[in-house]
Structures are given as structure tokens and as C-alpha cells.
PDB file of C-alpha atoms and ligand atoms in Angstrom:
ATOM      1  CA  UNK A   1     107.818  37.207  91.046  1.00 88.00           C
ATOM      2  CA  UNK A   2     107.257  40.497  91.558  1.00 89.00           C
ATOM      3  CA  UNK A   3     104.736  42.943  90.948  1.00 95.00           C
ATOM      4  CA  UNK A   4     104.968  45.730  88.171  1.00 98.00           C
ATOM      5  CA  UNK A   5     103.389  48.949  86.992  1.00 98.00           C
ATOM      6  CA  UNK A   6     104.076  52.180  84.743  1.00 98.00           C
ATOM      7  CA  UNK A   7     103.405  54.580  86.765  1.00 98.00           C
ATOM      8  CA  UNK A   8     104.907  58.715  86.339  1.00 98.00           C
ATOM      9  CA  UNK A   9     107.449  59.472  88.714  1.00 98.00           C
ATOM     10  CA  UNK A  10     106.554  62.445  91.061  1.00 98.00           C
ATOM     11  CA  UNK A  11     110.216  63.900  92.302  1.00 96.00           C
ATOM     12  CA  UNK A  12     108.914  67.551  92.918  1.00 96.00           C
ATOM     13  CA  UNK A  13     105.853  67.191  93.428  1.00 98.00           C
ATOM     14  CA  UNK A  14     105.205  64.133  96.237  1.00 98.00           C
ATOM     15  CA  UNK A  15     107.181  66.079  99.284  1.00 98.00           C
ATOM     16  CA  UNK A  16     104.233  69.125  98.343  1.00 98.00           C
ATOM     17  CA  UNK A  17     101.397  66.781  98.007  1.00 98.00           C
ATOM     18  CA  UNK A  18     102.508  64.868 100.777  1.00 98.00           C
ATOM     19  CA  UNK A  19     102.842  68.254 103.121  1.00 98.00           C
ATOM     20  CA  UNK A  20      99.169  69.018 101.661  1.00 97.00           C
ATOM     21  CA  UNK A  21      97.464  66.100 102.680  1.00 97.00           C
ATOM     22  CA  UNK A  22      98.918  66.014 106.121  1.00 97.00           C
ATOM     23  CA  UNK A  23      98.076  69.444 107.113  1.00 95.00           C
ATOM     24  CA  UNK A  24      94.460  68.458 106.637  1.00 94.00           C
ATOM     25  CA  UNK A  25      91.706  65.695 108.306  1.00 94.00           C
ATOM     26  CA  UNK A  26      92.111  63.271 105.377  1.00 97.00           C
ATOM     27  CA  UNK A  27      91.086  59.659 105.776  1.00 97.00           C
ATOM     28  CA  UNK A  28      93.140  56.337 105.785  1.00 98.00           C
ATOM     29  CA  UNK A  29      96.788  55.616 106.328  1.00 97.00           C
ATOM     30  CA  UNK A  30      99.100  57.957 104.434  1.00 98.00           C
ATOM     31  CA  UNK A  31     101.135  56.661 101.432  1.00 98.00           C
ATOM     32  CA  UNK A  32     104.719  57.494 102.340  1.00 97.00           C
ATOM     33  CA  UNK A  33     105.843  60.375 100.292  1.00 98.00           C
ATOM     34  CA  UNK A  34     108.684  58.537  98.744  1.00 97.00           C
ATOM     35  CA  UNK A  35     106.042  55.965  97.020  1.00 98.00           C
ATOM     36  CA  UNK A  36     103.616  58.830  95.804  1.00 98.00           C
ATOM     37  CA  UNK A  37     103.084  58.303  91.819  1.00 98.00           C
ATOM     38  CA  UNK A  38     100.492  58.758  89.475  1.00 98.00           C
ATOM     39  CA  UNK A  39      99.634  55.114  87.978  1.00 98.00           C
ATOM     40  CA  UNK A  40      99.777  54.779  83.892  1.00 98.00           C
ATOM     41  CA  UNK A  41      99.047  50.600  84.042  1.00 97.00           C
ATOM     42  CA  UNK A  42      98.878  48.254  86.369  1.00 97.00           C
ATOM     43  CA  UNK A  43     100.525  45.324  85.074  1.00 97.00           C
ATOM     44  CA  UNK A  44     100.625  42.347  88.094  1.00 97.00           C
ATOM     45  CA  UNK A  45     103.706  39.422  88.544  1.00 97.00           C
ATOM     46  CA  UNK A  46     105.914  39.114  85.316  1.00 96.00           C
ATOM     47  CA  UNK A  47     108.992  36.642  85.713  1.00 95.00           C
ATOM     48  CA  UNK A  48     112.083  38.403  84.119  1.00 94.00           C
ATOM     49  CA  UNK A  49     111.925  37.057  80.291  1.00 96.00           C
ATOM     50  CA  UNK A  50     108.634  39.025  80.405  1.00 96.00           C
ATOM     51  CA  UNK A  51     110.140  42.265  81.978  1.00 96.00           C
ATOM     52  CA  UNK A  52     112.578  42.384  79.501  1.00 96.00           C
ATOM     53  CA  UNK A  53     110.236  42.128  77.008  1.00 96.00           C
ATOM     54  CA  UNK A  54     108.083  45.117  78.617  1.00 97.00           C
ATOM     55  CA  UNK A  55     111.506  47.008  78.703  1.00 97.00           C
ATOM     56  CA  UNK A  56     112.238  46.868  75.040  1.00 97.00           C
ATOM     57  CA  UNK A  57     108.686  48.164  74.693  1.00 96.00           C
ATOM     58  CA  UNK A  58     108.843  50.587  76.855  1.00 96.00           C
ATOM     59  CA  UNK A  59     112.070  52.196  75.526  1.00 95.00           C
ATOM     60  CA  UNK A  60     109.979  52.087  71.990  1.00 94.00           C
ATOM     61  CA  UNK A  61     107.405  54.546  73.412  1.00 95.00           C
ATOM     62  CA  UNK A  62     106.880  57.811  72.291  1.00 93.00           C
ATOM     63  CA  UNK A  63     104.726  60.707  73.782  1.00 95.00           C
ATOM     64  CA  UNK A  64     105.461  64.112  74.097  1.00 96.00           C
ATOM     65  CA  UNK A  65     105.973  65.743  77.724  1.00 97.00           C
ATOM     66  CA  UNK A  66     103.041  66.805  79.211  1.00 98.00           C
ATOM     67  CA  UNK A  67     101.617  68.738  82.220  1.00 98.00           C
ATOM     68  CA  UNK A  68      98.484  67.697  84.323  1.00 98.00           C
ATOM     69  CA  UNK A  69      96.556  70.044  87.236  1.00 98.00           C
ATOM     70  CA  UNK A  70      95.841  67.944  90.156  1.00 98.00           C
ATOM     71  CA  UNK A  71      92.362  70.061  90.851  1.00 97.00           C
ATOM     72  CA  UNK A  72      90.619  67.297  92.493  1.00 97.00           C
ATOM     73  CA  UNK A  73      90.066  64.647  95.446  1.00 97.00           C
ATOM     74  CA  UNK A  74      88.307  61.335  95.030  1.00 97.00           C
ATOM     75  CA  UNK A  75      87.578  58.102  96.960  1.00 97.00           C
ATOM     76  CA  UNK A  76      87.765  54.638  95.330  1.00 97.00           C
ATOM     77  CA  UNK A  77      85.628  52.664  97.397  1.00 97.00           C
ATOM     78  CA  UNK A  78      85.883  49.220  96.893  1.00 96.00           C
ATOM     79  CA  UNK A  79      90.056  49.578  97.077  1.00 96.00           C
ATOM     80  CA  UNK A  80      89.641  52.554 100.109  1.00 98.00           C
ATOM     81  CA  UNK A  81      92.127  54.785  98.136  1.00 98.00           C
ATOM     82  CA  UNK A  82      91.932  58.255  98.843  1.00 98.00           C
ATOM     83  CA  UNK A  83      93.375  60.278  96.176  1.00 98.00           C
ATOM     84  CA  UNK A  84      94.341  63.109  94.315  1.00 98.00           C
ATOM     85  CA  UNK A  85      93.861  63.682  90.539  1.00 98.00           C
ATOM     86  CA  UNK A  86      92.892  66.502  87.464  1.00 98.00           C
ATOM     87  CA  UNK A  87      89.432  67.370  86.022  1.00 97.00           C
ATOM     88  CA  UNK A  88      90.821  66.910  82.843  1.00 98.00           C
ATOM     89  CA  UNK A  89      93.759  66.143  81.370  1.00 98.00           C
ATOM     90  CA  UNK A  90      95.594  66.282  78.257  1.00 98.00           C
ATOM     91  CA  UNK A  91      94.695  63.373  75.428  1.00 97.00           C
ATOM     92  CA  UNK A  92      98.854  62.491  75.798  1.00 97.00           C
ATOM     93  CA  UNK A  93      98.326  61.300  78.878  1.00 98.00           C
ATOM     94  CA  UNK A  94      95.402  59.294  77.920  1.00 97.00           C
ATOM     95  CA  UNK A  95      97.404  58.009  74.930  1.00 97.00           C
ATOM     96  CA  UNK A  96     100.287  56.920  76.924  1.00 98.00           C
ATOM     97  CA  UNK A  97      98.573  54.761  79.222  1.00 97.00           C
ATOM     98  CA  UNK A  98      96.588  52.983  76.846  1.00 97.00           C
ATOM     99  CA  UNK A  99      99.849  52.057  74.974  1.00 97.00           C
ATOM    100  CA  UNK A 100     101.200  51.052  78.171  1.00 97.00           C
ATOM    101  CA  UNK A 101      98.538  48.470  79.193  1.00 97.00           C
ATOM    102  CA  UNK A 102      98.091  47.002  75.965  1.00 96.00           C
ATOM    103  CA  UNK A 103     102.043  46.613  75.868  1.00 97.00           C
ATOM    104  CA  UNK A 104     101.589  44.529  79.304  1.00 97.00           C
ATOM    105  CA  UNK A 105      97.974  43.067  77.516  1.00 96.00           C
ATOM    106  CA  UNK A 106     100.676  41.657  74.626  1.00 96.00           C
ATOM    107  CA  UNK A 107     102.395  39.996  77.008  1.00 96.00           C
ATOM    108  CA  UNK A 108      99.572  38.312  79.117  1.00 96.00           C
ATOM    109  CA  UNK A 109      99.674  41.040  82.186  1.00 96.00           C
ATOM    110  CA  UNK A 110      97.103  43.368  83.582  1.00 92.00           C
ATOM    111  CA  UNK A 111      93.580  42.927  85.522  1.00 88.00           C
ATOM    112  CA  UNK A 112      91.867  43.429  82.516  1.00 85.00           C
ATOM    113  CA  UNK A 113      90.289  46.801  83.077  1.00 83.00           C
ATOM    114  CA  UNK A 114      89.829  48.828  80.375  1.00 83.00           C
ATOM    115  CA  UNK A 115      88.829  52.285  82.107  1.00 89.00           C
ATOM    116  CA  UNK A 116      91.472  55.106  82.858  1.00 95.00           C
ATOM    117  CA  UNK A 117      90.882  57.510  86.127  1.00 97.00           C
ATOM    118  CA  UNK A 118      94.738  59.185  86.550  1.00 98.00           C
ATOM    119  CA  UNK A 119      95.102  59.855  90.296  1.00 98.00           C
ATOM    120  CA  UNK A 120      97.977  59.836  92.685  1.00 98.00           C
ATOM    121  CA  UNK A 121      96.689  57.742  96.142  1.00 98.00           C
ATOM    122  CA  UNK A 122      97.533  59.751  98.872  1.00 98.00           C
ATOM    123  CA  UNK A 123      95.995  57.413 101.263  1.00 98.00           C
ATOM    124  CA  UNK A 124      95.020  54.017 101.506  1.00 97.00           C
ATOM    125  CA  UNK A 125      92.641  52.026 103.959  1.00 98.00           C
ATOM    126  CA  UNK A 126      90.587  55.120 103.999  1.00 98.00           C
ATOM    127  CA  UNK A 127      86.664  54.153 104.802  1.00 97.00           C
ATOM    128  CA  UNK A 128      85.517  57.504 103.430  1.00 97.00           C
ATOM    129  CA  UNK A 129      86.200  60.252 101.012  1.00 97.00           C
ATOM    130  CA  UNK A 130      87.977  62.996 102.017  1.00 96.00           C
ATOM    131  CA  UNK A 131      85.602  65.583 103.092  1.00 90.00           C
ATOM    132  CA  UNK A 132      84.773  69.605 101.827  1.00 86.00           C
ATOM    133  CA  UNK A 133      88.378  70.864 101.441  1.00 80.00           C
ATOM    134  CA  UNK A 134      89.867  73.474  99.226  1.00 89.00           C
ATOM    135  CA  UNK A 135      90.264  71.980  96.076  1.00 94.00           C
ATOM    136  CA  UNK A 136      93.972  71.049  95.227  1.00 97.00           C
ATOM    137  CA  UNK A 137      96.193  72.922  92.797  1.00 98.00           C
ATOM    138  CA  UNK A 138      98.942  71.037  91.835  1.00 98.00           C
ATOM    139  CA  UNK A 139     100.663  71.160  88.226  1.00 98.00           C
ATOM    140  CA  UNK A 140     102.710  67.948  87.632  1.00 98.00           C
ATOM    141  CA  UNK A 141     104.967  68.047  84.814  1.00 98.00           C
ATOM    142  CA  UNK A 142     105.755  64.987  83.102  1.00 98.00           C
ATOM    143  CA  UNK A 143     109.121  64.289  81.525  1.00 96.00           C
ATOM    144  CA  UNK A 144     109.503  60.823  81.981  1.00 97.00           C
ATOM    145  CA  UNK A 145     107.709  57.288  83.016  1.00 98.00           C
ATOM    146  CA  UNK A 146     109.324  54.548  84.754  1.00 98.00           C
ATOM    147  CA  UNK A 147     108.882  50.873  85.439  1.00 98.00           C
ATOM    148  CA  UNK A 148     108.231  49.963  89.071  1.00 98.00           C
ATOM    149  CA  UNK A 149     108.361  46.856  91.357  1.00 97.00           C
ATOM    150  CA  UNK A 150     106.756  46.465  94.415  1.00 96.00           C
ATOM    151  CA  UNK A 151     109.181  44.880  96.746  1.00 94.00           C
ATOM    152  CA  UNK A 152     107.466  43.615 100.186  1.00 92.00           C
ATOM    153  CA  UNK A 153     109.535  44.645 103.465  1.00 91.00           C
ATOM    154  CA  UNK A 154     109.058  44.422 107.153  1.00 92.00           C
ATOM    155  CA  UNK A 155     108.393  47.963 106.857  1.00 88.00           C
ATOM    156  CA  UNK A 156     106.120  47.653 104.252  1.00 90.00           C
ATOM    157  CA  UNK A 157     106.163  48.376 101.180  1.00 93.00           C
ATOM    158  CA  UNK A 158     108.515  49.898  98.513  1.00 95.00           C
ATOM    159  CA  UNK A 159     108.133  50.544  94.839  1.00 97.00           C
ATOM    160  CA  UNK A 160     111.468  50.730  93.337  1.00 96.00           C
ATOM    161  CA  UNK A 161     111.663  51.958  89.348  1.00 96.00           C
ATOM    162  CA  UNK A 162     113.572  49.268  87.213  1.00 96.00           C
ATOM    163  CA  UNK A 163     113.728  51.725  84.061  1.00 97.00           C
ATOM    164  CA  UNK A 164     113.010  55.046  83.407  1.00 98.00           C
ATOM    165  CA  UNK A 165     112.570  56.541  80.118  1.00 98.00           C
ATOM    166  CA  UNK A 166     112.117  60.338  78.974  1.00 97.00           C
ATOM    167  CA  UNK A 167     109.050  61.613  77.129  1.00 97.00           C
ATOM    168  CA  UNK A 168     109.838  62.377  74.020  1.00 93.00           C
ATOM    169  CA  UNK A 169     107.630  63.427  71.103  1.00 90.00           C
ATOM    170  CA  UNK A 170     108.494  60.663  67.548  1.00 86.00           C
ATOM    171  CA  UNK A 171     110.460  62.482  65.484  1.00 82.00           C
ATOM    172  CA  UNK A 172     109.238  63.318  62.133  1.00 76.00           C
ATOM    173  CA  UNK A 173     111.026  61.541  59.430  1.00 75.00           C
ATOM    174  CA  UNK A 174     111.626  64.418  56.198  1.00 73.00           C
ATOM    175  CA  UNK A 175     109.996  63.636  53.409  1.00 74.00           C
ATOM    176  CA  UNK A 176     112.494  62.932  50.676  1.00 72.00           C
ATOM    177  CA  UNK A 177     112.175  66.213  48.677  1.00 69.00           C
ATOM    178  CA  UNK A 178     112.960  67.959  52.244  1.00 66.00           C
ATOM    179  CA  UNK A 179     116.070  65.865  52.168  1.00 64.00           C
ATOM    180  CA  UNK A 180     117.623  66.731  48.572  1.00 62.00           C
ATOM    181  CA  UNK A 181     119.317  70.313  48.339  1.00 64.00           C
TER     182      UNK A 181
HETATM  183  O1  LIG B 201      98.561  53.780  94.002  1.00 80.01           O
HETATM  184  P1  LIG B 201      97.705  53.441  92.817  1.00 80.01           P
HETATM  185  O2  LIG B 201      96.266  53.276  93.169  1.00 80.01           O
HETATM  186  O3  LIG B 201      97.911  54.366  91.670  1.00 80.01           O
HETATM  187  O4  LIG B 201      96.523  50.404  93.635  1.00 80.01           O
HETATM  188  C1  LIG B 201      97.793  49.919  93.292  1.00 80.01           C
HETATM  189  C2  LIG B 201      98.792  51.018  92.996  1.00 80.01           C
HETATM  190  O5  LIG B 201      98.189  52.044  92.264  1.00 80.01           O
HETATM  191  C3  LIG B 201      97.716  49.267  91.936  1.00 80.01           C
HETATM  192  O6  LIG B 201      99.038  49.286  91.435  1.00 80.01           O
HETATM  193  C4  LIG B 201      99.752  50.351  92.023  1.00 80.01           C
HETATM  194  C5  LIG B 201     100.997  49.833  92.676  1.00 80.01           C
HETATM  195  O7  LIG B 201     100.688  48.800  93.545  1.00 80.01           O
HETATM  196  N1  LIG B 201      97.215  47.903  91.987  1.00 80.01           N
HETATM  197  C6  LIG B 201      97.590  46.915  92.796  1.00 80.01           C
HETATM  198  N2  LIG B 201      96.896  45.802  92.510  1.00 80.01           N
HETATM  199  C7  LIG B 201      96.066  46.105  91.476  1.00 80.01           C
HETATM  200  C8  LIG B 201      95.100  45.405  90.710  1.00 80.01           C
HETATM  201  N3  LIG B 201      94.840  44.111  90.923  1.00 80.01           N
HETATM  202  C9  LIG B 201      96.271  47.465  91.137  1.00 80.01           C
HETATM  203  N4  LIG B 201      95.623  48.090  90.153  1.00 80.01           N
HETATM  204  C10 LIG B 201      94.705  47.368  89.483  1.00 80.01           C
HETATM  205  N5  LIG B 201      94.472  46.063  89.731  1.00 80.01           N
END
């Protein structure tokens, strides 16, 4: 079965972040630029009754577009990711992956962590942070989330989006006085 996540898709911004990080020491093996993403939720192996299932949920999402500054660098230690993320970011984005994991959650996925840290992994395998560097300044603008797969190759591997779907605030339903002339 394979392995599935929401993750935002970064089409303008991975060649930049991916010229960034190798133009500087930074620790680990490089992510190649065309897997670069910024995680929403991590949702494991789901056989295909359950992917269609996360689909229809998915396409059921709402959330406004959004933009986030990548400002930062961080290390996750115990799965040597080196990465880049914001400071802050907008409550949206917060809101969005929450929905997202407790779709999967529904449906018996996910590793059961509750926490949210948005970052996009530049690096994996890395035994150290990346050291003092200029901070990065990055604006990603978010228009749409996708549905990925990991798919295992002798190259390594590949996450390929199943779905895509656009941001898009819910649209207010008129009240019914609005609605009579
Ligand atoms: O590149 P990032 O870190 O955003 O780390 C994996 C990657 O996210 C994460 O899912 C994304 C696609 O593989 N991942 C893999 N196994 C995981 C697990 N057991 C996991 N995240 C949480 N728990």
C-alpha cells in the first residue's frame, strides 16, 4: 500500500529554496528539488477504499489562500531533518492541517501526533543543525494542497500528488432577506 500525506505543493518556490540551500554548508543529503513541500499531515499506508474516502474529504475542504515567510532554519533531531520554516504563520494554515489529520484520524491513519511545526525539509540524514547563516526569506503563497504518495524507486524516492485541490475560502450562504428583492 502506499504511503500518503497532505502536504502544499511548492512549484515556485522549491527550484529557489533548493538554489539557497546549496550555495551554503548545510548538513545531510539534499531533498531533490522536485520533492520539496511543506507537510500539512502525515497520514501513513491507506489501501484505495480509504484514499477515496480521504479524496471526497479532501475536495470538501475549505480554507482561504494564504501566504507564509519561510524566516527560519531548524533541525529535527531524532528524524535528522534539516529544514526550513516561518516564525509565525497565519491561523489558516494552522486550521487546515488540523482538519487534514483528523480527516486521516476518521479514517484510522496518522502517527498520532498531535503537535504542528510547518517546515519544508531541505535535507535529510543531517547529524546537525544547520549552522549561523543568514536567516531565510522566502514568501510561499498557497493556492492549493494536494494528496501525495510516496512511490519507492531504484533511484529513490518520489512523491507523486494523486489530487490537488484549490484553496478556496466557504462561501457565505445569503441570508434569506438578502435573497428577496
Ligand atoms: O518532508 P517532511 O518532513 O515534511 O518526514 C516525512 C515527510 O515529511 C513524513 O512524511 C513526509 C513524506 O514522507 N513522515 C514519514 N513518516 C512519518 C511518520 N511516521 C512522517 N511524519 C510523521 N510520522
Amino acid at each position: 500500500m502506499p504511503k500518503l500525506f497532505f502536504a502544499l505543493p511548492l512549484p515556485e518556490l522549491a527550484p529557489e529554496l533548493a538554489t539557497w540551500r546549496d550555495q551554503r554548508p548545510w548538513p545531510g543529503q539534499p531533498v531533490p528539488e522536485s520533492n520539496l513541500h511543506l507537510t500539512l499531515a502525515f497520514l501513513g499506508e491507506a489501501d484505495e477504499t480509504t484514499q477515496a474516502r480521504l479524496i471526497a474529504a479532501a475536495e470538501r475542504q475549505h480554507c482561504p489562500p494564504f501566504s507564509v515567510h519561510l524566516d527560519q532554519t531548524g533541525w529535527f533531531q531524532r528524524a535528522k531533518a534539516a529544514w526550513v520554516g516561518p516564525g509565525e504563520w497565519p491561523n489558516e494554515l494552522t486550521v487546515l492541517a488540523r482538519a487534514l489529520r483528523r480527516h486521516g484520524e476518521k479514517l484510522g491513519l496518522g502517527n498520532g501526533e498531535q503537535g504542528y511545526r510547518p517546515h519544508v525539509t531541505l535535507s535529510r540524514k543531517a547529524g546537525e543543525a544547520p549552522g549561523e547563516l543568514p536567516a531565510p526569506d522566502f514568501l510561499l503563497r498557497a493556492d492549493r494542497f494536494c494528496l501525495y504518495q510516496s512511490v519507492s524507486t531504484p533511484d529513490g524516492v518520489h512523491y507523486e500528488p494523486l489530487a490537488c485541490w484549490p484553496l478556496r475560502a466557504r462561501v457565505k450562504k445569503p441570508h434569506r432577506e438578502e435573497l428577496t428583492p
